[in-house]
Short mmCIF file of C-alpha atoms in Angstrom, two decimals:
data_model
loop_
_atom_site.label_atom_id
_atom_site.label_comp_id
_atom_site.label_asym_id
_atom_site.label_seq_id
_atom_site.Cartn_x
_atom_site.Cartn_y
_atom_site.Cartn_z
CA UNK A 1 70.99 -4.55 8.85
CA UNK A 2 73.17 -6.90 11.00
CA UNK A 3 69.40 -8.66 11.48
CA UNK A 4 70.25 -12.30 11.37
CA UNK A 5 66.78 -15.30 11.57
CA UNK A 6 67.23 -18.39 12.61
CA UNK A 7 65.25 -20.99 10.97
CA UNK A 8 65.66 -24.95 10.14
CA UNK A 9 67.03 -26.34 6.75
CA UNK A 10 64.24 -28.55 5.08
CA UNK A 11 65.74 -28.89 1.79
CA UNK A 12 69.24 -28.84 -0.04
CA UNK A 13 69.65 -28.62 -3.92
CA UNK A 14 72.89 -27.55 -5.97
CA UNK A 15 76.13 -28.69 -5.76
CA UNK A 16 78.58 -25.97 -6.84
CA UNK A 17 79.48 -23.91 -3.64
CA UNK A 18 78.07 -20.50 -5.14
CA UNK A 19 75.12 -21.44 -6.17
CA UNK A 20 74.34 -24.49 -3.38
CA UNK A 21 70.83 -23.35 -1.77
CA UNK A 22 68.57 -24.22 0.78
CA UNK A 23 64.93 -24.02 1.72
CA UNK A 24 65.05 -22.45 5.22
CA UNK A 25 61.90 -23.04 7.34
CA UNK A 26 61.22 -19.77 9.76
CA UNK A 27 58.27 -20.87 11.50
CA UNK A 28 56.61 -22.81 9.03
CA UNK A 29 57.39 -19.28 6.92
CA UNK A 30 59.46 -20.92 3.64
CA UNK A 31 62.28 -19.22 1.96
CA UNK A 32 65.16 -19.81 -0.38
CA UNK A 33 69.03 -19.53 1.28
CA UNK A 34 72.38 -19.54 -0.45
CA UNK A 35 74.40 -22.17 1.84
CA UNK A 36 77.59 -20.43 -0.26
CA UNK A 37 78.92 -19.55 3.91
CA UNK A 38 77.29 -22.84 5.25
CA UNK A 39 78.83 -25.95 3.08
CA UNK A 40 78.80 -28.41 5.05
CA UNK A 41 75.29 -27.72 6.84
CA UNK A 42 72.81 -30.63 6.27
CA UNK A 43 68.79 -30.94 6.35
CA UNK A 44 67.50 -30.40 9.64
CA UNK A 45 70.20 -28.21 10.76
CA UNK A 46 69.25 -24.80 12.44
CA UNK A 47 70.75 -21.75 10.96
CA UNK A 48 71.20 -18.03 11.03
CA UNK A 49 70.03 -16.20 8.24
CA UNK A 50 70.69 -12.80 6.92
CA UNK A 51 69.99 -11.27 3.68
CA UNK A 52 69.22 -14.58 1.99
CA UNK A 53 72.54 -16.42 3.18
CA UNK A 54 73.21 -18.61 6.54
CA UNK A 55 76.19 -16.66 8.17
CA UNK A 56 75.89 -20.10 9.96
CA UNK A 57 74.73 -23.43 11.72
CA UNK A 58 73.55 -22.49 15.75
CA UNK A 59 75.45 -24.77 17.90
CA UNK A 60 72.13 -26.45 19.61
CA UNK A 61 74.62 -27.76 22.33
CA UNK A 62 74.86 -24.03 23.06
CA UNK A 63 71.11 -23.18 23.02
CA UNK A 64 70.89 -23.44 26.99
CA UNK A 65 74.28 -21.71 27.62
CA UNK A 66 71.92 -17.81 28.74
CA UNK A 67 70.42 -20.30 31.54
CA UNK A 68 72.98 -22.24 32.74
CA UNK A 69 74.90 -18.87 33.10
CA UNK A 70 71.78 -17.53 35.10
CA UNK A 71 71.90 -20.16 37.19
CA UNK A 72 75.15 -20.31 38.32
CA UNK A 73 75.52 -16.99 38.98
CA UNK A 74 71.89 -16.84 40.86
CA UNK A 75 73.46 -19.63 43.01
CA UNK A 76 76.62 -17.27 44.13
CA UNK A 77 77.05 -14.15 46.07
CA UNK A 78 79.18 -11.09 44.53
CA UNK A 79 81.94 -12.72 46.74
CA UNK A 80 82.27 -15.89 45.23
CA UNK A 81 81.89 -14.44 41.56
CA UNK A 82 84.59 -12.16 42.57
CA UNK A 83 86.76 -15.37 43.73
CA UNK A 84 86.04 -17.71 40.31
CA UNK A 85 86.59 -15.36 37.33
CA UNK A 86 85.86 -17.20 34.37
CA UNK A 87 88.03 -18.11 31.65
CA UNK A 88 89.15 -15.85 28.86
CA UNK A 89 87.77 -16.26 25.61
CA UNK A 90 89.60 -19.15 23.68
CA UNK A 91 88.65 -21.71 21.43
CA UNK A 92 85.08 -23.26 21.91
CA UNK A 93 86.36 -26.86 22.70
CA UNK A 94 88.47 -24.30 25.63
CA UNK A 95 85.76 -22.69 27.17
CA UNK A 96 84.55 -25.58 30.28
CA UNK A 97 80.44 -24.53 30.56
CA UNK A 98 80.54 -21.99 27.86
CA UNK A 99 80.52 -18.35 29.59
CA UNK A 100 84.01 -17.79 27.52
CA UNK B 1 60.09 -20.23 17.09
CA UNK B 2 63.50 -21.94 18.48
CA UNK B 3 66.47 -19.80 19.05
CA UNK B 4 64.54 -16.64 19.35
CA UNK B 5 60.98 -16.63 21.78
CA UNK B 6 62.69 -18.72 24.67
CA UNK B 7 65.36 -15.90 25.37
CA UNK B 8 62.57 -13.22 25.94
CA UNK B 9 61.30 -15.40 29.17
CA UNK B 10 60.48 -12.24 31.92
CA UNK B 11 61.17 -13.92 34.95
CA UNK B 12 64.85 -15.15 33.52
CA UNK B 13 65.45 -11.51 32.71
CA UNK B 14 64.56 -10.21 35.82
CA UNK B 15 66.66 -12.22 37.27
CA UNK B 16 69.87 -11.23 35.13
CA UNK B 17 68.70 -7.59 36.23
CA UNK B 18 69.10 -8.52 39.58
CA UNK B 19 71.86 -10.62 39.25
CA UNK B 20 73.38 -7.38 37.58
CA UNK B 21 72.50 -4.84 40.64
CA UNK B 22 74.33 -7.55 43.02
CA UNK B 23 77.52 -6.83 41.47
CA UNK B 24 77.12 -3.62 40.49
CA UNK B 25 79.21 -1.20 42.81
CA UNK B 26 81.12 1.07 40.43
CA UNK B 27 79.29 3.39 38.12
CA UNK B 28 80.00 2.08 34.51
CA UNK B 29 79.29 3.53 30.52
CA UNK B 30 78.99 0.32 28.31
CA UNK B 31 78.12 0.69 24.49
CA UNK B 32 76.49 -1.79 22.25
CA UNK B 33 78.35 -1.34 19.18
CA UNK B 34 75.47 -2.66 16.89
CA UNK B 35 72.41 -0.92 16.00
CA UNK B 36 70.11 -4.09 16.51
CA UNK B 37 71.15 -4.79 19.86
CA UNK B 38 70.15 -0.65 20.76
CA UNK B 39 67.04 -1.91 18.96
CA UNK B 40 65.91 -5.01 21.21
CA UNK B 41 67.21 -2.54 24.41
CA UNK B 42 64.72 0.19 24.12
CA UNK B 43 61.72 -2.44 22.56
CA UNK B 44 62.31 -4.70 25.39
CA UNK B 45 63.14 -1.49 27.97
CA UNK B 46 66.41 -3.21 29.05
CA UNK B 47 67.70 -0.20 29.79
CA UNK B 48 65.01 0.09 32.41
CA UNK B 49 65.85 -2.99 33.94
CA UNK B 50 69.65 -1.69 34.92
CA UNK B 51 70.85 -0.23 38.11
CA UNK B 52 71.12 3.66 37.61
CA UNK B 53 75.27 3.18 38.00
CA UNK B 54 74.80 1.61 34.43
CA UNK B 55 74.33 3.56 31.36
CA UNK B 56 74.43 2.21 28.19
CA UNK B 57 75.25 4.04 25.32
CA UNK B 58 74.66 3.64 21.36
CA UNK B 59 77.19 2.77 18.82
CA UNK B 60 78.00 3.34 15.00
CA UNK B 61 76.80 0.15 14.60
CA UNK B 62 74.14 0.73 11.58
CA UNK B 63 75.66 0.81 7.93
CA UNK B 64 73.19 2.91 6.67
CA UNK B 65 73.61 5.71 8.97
CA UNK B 66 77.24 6.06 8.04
CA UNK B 67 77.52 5.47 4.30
CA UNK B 68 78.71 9.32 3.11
CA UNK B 69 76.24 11.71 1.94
CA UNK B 70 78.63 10.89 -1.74
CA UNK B 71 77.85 7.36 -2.61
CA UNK B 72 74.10 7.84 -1.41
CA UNK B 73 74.13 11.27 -4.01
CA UNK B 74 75.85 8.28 -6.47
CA UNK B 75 73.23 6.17 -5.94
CA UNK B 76 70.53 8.47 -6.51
CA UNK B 77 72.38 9.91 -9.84
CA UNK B 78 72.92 6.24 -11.33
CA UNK B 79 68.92 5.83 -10.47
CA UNK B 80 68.46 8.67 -12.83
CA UNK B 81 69.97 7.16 -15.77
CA UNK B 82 67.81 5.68 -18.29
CA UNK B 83 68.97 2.02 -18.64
CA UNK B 84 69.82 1.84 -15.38
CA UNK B 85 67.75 -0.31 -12.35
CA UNK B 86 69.59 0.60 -8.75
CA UNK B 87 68.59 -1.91 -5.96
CA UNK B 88 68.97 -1.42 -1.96
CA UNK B 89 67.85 -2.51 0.56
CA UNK B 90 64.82 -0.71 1.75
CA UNK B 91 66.30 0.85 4.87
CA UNK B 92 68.63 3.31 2.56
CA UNK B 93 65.49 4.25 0.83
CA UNK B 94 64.33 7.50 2.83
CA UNK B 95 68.22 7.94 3.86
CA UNK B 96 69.37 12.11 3.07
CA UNK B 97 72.01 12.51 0.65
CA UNK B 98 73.36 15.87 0.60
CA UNK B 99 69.84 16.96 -1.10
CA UNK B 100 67.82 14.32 -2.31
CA UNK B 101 67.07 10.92 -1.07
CA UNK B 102 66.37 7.45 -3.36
CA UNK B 103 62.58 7.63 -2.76
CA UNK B 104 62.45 11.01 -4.34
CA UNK B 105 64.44 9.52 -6.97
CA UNK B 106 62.19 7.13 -7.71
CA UNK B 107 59.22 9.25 -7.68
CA UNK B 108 60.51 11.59 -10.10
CA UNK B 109 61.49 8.30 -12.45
CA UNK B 110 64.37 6.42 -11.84
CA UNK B 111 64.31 3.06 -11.86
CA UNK B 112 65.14 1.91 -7.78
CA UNK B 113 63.61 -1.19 -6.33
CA UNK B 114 64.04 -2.69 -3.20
CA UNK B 115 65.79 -6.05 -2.53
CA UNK B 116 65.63 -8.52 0.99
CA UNK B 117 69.02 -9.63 -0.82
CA UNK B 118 72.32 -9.06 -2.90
CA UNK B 119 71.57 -12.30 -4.77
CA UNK B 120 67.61 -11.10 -5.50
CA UNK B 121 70.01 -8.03 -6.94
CA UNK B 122 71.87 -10.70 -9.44
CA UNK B 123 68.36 -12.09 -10.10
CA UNK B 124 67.17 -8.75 -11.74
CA UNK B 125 70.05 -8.31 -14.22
CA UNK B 126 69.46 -12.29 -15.36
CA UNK B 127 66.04 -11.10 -16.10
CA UNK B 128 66.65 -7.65 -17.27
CA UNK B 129 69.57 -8.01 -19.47
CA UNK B 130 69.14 -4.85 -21.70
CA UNK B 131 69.61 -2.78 -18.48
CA UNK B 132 72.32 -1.90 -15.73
CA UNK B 133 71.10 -3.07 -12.59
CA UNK B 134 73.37 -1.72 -9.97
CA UNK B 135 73.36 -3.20 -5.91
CA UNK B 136 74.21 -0.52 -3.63
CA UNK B 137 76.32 -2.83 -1.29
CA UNK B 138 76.13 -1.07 2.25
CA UNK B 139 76.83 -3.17 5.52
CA UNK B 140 79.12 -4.47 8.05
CA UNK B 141 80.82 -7.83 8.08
CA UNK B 142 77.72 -9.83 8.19
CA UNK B 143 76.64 -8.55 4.55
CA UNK B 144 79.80 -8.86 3.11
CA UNK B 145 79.80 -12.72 2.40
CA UNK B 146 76.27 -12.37 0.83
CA UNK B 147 77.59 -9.34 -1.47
CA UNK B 148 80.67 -11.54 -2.34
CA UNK B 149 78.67 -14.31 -3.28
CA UNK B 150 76.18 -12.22 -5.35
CA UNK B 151 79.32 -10.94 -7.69
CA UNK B 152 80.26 -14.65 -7.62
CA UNK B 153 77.27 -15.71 -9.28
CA UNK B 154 77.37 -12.89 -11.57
CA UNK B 155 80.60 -13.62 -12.56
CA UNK B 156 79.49 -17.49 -13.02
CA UNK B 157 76.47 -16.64 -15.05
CA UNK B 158 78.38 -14.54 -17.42
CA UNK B 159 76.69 -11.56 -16.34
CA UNK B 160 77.72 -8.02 -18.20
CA UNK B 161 75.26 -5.95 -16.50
CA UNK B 162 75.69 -6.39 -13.07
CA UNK B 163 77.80 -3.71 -10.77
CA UNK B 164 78.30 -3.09 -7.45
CA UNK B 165 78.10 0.39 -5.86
CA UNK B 166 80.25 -0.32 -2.61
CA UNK B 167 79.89 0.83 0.98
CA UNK B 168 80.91 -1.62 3.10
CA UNK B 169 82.28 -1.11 6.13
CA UNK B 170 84.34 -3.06 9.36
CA UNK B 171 83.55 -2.74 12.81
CA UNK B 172 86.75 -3.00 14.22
CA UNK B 173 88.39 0.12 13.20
CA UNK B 174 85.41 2.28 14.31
CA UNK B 175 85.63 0.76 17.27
CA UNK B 176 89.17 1.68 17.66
CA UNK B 177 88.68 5.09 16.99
CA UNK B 178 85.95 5.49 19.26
CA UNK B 179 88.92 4.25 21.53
CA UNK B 180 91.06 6.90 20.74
CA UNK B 181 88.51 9.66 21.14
CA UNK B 182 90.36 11.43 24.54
CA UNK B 183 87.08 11.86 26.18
CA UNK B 184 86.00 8.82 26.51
CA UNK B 185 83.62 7.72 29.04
CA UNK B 186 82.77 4.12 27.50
CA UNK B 187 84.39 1.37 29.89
CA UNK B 188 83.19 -1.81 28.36
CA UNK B 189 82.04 -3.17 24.69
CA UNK B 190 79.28 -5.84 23.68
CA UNK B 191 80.22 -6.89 20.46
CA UNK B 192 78.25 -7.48 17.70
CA UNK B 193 76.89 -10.65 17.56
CA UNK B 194 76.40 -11.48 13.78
CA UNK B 195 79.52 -9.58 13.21
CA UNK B 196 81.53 -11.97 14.73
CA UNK B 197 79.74 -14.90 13.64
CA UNK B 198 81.86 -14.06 10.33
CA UNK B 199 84.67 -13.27 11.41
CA UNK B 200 85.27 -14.57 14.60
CA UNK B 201 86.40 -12.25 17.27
CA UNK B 202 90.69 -12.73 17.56
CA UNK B 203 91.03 -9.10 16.45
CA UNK B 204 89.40 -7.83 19.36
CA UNK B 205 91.63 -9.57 21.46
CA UNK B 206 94.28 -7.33 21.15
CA UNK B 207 92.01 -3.74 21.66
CA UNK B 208 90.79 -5.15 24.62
CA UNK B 209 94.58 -5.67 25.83
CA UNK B 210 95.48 -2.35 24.33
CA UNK B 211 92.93 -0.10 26.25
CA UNK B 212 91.95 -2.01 28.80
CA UNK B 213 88.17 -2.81 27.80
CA UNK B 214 86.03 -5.43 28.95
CA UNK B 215 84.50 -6.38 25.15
CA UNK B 216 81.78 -9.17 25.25
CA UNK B 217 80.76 -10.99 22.13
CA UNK B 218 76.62 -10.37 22.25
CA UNK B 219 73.86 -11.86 20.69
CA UNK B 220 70.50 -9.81 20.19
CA UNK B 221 67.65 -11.28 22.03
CA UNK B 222 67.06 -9.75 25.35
CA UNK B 223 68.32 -12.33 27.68
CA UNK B 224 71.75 -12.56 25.52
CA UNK B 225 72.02 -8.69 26.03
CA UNK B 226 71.62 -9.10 29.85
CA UNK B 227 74.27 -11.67 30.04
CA UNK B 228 76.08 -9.83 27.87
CA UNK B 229 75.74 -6.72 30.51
CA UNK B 230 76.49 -9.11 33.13
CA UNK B 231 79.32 -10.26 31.77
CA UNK B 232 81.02 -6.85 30.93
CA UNK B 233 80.20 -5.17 34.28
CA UNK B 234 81.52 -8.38 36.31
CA UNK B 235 84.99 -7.95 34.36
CA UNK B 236 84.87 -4.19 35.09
CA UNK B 237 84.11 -5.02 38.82
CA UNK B 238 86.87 -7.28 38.26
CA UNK B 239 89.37 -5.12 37.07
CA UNK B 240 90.03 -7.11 34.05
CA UNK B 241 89.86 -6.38 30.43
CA UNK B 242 89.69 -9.00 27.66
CA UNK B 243 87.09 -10.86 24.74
CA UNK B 244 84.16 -12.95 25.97
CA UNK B 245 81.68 -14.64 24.14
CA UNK B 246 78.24 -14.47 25.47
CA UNK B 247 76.82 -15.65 21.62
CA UNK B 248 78.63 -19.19 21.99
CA UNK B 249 75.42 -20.61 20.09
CA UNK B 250 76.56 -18.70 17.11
CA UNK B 251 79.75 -17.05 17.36
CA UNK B 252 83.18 -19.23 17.71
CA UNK B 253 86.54 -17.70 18.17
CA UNK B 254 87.54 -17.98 14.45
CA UNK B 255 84.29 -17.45 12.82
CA UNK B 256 82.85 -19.10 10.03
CA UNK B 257 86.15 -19.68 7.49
CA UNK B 258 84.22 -20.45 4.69
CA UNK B 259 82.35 -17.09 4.77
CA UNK B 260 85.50 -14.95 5.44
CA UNK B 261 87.19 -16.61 2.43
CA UNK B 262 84.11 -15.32 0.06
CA UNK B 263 85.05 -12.22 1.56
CA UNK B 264 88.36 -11.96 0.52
CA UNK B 265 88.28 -13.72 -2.65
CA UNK B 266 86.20 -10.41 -3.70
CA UNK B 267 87.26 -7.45 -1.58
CA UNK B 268 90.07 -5.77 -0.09
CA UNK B 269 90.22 -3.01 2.80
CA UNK B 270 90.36 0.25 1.94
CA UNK B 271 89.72 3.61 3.92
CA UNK B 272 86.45 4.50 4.17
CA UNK B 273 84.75 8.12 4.90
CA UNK B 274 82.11 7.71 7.67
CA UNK B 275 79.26 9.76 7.16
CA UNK B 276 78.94 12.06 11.20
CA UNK B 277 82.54 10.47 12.10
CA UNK B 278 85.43 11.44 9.51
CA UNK B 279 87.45 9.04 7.49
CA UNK B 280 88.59 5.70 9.33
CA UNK B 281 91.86 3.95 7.79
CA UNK B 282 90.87 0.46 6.43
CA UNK B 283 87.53 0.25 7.66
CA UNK B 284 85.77 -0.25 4.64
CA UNK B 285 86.13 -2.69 1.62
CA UNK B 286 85.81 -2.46 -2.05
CA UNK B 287 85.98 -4.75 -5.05
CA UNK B 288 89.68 -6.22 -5.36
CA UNK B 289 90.88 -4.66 -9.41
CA UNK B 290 90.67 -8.22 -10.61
CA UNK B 291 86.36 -8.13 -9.87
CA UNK B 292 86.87 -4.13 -11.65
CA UNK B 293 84.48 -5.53 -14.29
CA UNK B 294 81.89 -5.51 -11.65
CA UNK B 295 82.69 -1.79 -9.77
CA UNK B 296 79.94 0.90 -10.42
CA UNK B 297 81.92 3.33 -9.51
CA UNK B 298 84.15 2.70 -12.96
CA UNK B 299 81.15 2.24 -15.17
CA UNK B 300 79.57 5.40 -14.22
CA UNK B 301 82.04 8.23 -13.18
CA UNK B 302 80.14 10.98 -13.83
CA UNK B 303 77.77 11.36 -10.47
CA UNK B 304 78.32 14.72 -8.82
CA UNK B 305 77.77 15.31 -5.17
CA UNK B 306 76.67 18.70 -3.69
CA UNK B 307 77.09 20.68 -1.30
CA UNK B 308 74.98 19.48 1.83
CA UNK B 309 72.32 21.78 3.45
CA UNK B 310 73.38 23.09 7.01
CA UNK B 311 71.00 20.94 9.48
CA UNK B 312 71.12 20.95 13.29
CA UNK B 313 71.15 17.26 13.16
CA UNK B 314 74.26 16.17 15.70
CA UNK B 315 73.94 12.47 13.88
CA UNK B 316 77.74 12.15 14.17
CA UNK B 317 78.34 12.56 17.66
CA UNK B 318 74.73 9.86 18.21
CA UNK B 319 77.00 7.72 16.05
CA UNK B 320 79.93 7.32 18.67
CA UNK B 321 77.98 7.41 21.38
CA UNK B 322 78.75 11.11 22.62
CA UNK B 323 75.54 12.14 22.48
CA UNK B 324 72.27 10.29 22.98
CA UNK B 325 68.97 11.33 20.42
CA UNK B 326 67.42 13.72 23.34
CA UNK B 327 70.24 15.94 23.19
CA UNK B 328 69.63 17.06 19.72
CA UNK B 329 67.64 20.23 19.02
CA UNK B 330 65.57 18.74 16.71
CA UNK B 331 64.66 15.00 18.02
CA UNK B 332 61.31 14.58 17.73
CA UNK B 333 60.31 17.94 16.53
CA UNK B 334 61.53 18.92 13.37
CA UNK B 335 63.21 15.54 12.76
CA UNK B 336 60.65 12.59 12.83
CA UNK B 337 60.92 8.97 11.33
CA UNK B 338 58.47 10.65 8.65
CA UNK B 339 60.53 13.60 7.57
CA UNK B 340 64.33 12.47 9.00
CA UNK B 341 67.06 15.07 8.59
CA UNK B 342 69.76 12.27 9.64
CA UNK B 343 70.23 8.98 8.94
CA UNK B 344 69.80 7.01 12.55
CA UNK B 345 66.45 8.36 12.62
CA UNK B 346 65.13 6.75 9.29
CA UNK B 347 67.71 3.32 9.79
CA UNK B 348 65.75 0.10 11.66
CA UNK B 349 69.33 0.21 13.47
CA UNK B 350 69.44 3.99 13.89
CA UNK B 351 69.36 4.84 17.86
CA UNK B 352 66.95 8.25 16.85
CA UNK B 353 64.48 5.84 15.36
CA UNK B 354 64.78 3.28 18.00
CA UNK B 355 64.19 5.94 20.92
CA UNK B 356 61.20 7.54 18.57
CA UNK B 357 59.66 4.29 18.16
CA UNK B 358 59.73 3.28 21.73
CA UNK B 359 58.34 5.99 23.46
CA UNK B 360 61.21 7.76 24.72
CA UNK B 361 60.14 11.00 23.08
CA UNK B 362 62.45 12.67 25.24
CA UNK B 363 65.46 11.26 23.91
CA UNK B 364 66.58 9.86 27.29
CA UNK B 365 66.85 6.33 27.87
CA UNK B 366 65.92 7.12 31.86
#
C-alpha cells in the first residue's frame, strides 16, 4: 500500500494547488499525478509516486548516498566503526556524508 | 529505471551482508515495520543474506490487514445498496470481513470497482452523478495526503455524492504499543520509508529515547534495506539508541510540509480499533466535523456487523511480530492466497502472502 514509484515529471498543467497535475514518466510508462504534495516541483524533476500523487521530489544529490555508505564502511574494520559513530539524525543540511 | 534497478546491484549487496557479519557479535531481533519492505526481504531473500544472530521480524505495517472486520462488513453493506458505487483499492478486495468479503459482494450485485487512486474515486462521482460513490480510505500516512486531496477536489467541484468510508491509520502509535508489549524481543526498528517521507521522522525521536531502540528511517529496495540493517545492528553493537535516516534521497527530518498540511486541513486523530491487535489511542484519523458533508459513515448508518466465524488464523500476533506465518496451524494448508482466512495472507504487504509467494512454504524465513 505504502508502494511509492519513482518516475520523472515531463509535463505540468493547472495552477490551483488541488487540482495542479503532472505527467509522470515511469520508464517511458505515462501517467497523470496530482503535484497537490509537490508544489514547487518543476519538469524534469524525479519524484515518488503513490496512489496518483508525488509524496515528493528524490533528492538526486542523495541518489549515491547506499554506495558511499558501502564504501566507507568496506574500507574500516569493526574497530574503527566502533571508534567514529556517526551522527544522530538531524536536519539534512546537518548530516556531513549523509548516513544521518 | 533510475532510483529503483541500480540498488538491486548483487555484488553491492553482498557486500553490505558481509559488511553486516563483521559487526555482528550480539544476537539481535529487528522488525521492519512496513509491509513492503517484508515484501522486497523475502523476494530478494535478504533474510538469507544475514548472519544467523540476526532475525528479522514482520510488522503491522499493511493497512489492509488491520482495518476491523466492522468497516470492511460497512463496506460490503454500502456495496449492496442500490445507488451506491464503493471503490477500493484492489488489495481490500478478497480481504474477510466477519463473513463476507467485497468480491463476493460484487458478484452477488453490488456495485464495487477498483481504483489505483482516491482522486480516480472523485473521478467516478463527476461522471456518475445520480449515484453515491463511496472511497473506502484505508492506509498509513503515505495515503493520507492523496485521500485529503481527493475530498479537496470534491469539495471544489461542488460534489454532493462523494463520501469517504475512513480507515486510516498512523504508524507511530502501533509502534509504541508494540513497545509496550512486556515480552518483547524486538531490539531495533527500520522505519518506514514512504511513511516518513510525509511526515518526517521527529516523532520517533523521542520512542527511540524512551525505550532505548535503534529506529532507522528505510527505504525499500534491497540495498536500502541492507544499509538499513547495517545501520540498526551497528547502533545496537554500539549501545546506542536514536533516529537515522538511511532514505536521505527521499525522507528529510521534517517531511514534506506541504503534504502534512493537506493532511490536517481534512483529518483529525482519533482512536482506531486494529483488526488482530486491539484498539490503539490516536492512531487512526477521520474526517474533521467541518468535511462531515463528506463522512460515509453519517450518510449511511445503518450497516450491521456480525458476529465473526471462529478461525485458527493467529493474524494478530503475525501483525506485531510475535509470531511469524509458519507458526500458524493453517499457513499454507487451509489458508492459501486463493482462499485466505486472514488478511496478511491476501494483502501485497501481508507477511503470510509474502512468505507464500516466495517459497517459504514452511513459514520460516531460515
Amino acid at each position: 500500500m505504502c508502494l511509492g514509484v519513482p518516475g520523472r515529471i515531463e509535463e505540468i498543467s493547472g495552477d490551483d494547488p488541488v487540482f495542479r497535475s503532472a505527467v509522470v514518466s515511469f520508464g517511458g510508462t505515462l501517467r497523470e499525478v496530482s503535484l497537490a504534495g509537490a508544489p514547487h516541483a518543476t519538469v524534469g524533476d524525479w519524484v515518488v509516486v503513490h496512489a496518483g500523487f508525488a509524496l515528493g521530489t528524490i533528492r538526486e544529490e542523495e541518489a549515491a548516498e547506499v554506495f558511499d555508505y558501502l564504501d566507507r564502511i568496506s574500507r574500516m574494520g569493526s574497530e574503527e566503526l566502533a571508534a567514529d559513530p556517526p551522527p544522530a539524525a538531524g536536519p539534512p543540511d546537518a548530516i556531513e556524508g549523509g548516513t544521518g | 529505471m533510475r532510483f529503483a534497478s541500480e540498488y538491486r546491484d548483487a555484488a553491492a549487496a553482498r557486500a553490505y551482508a558481509e559488511a553486516i557479519a563483521t559487526i555482528c557479535r550480539g544476537r539481535w531481533t529487528i522488525m521492519e515495520i512496513c509491509g513492503g519492505q517484508t515484501h522486497s526481504i523475502m523476494r530478494y531473500g535478504i533474510d538469507r543474506l544475514l548472519p544467523d544472530a540476526i532475525e528479522l521480524v514482520h510488522g503491522p505495517g499493511c493497512p489492509v490487514c488491520v482495518t476491523s472486520a466492522e468497516l470492511i462488513d460497512r463496506a460490503i453493506g454500502i456495496a449492496s445498496l442500490p445507488d451506491a458505487v464503493l471503490c477500493t483499492f484492489g488489495d481490500m478486495m478478497r480481504v474477510p470481513g466477519s463473513r463476507t468479503d467485497l468480491m463476493s459482494a460484487r458478484a452477488a450485485g453490488g456495485d464495487v470497482r477498483m481504483v489505483y487512486s482516491p482522486l480516480d474515486a472523485v473521478r467516478e462521482a463527476a461522471a456518475n452523478p445520480g449515484r453515491e460513490v463511496v472511497f473506502f480510505a484505508v492506509g498509513f500516512e503515505t495515503t493520507a495526503p492523496v485521500t485529503a486531496a481527493a475530498v479537496l477536489r470534491a469539495e471544489a467541484l461542488g460534489l454532493r455524492n462523494f463520501s469517504l468510508l475512513t480507515a486510516h491509520v498512523l504508524v507511530p502509535p502501533a509502534m509504541e504499543a508494540i513497545l509496550r508489549n512486556p515480552g518483547r524481543r524486538i531490539r531495533g526498528f527500520l522505519a518506514p520509508g514512504h511513511v516518513c517521507a510525509v511526515t518526517g521522522f521527529r516523532e520517533y525521536e523521542s520512542m527511540a529515547a524512551d525505550h532505548g531502540v535503534p529506529i532507522v528511517v528505510t527505504g525499500f529496495e534491497p540495498l536500502d534495506i541492507l544499509e538499513g540493517i547495517h545501520m540498526c545492528v551497528r547502533q545496537l553493537e554500539e549501545g546506542r539508541a536514536v533516529v537515522e535516516n538511511q532514505y536521505v534521497r527521499a525522507v528529510a527530518g521534517d517531511g514534506n510540509p506541504d503534504a502534512i498540511a493537506l493532511v490536517r486541513r481534512v483529518f483529525r486523530p482519533v482512536d482506531r480499533a486494529w483488526r488482530g491487535i486491539g484498539p490503539i489511542a490516536g492512531s487512526g484519523l477521520d474526517l474533521k466535523p467541518e468535511y462531515g458533508a463528506f463522512d460515509a459513515s453519517l450518510r449511511f448508518d445503518d450497516a450491521v456487523s456480525a458476529e465473526p466465524e471462529p478461525t485458527p488464523c493467529i493474524a494478530g500476533r503475525i501483525l506485531t511480530g510475535e509470531a511469524k506465518p509458519g507458526e500458524c496451524p493453517a499457513f499454507g494448508t487451509s489458508c492459501t492466497p486463493e482462499r485466505p482466512m486472514g488478511a496478511p495472507m491476501v494483502s501485497s504487504e501481508g507477511a503470510c502472502s509474502a512468505y507464500f509467494r516466495y517459497g517459504h512454504r514452511h513459514g520460516r524465513s531460515r
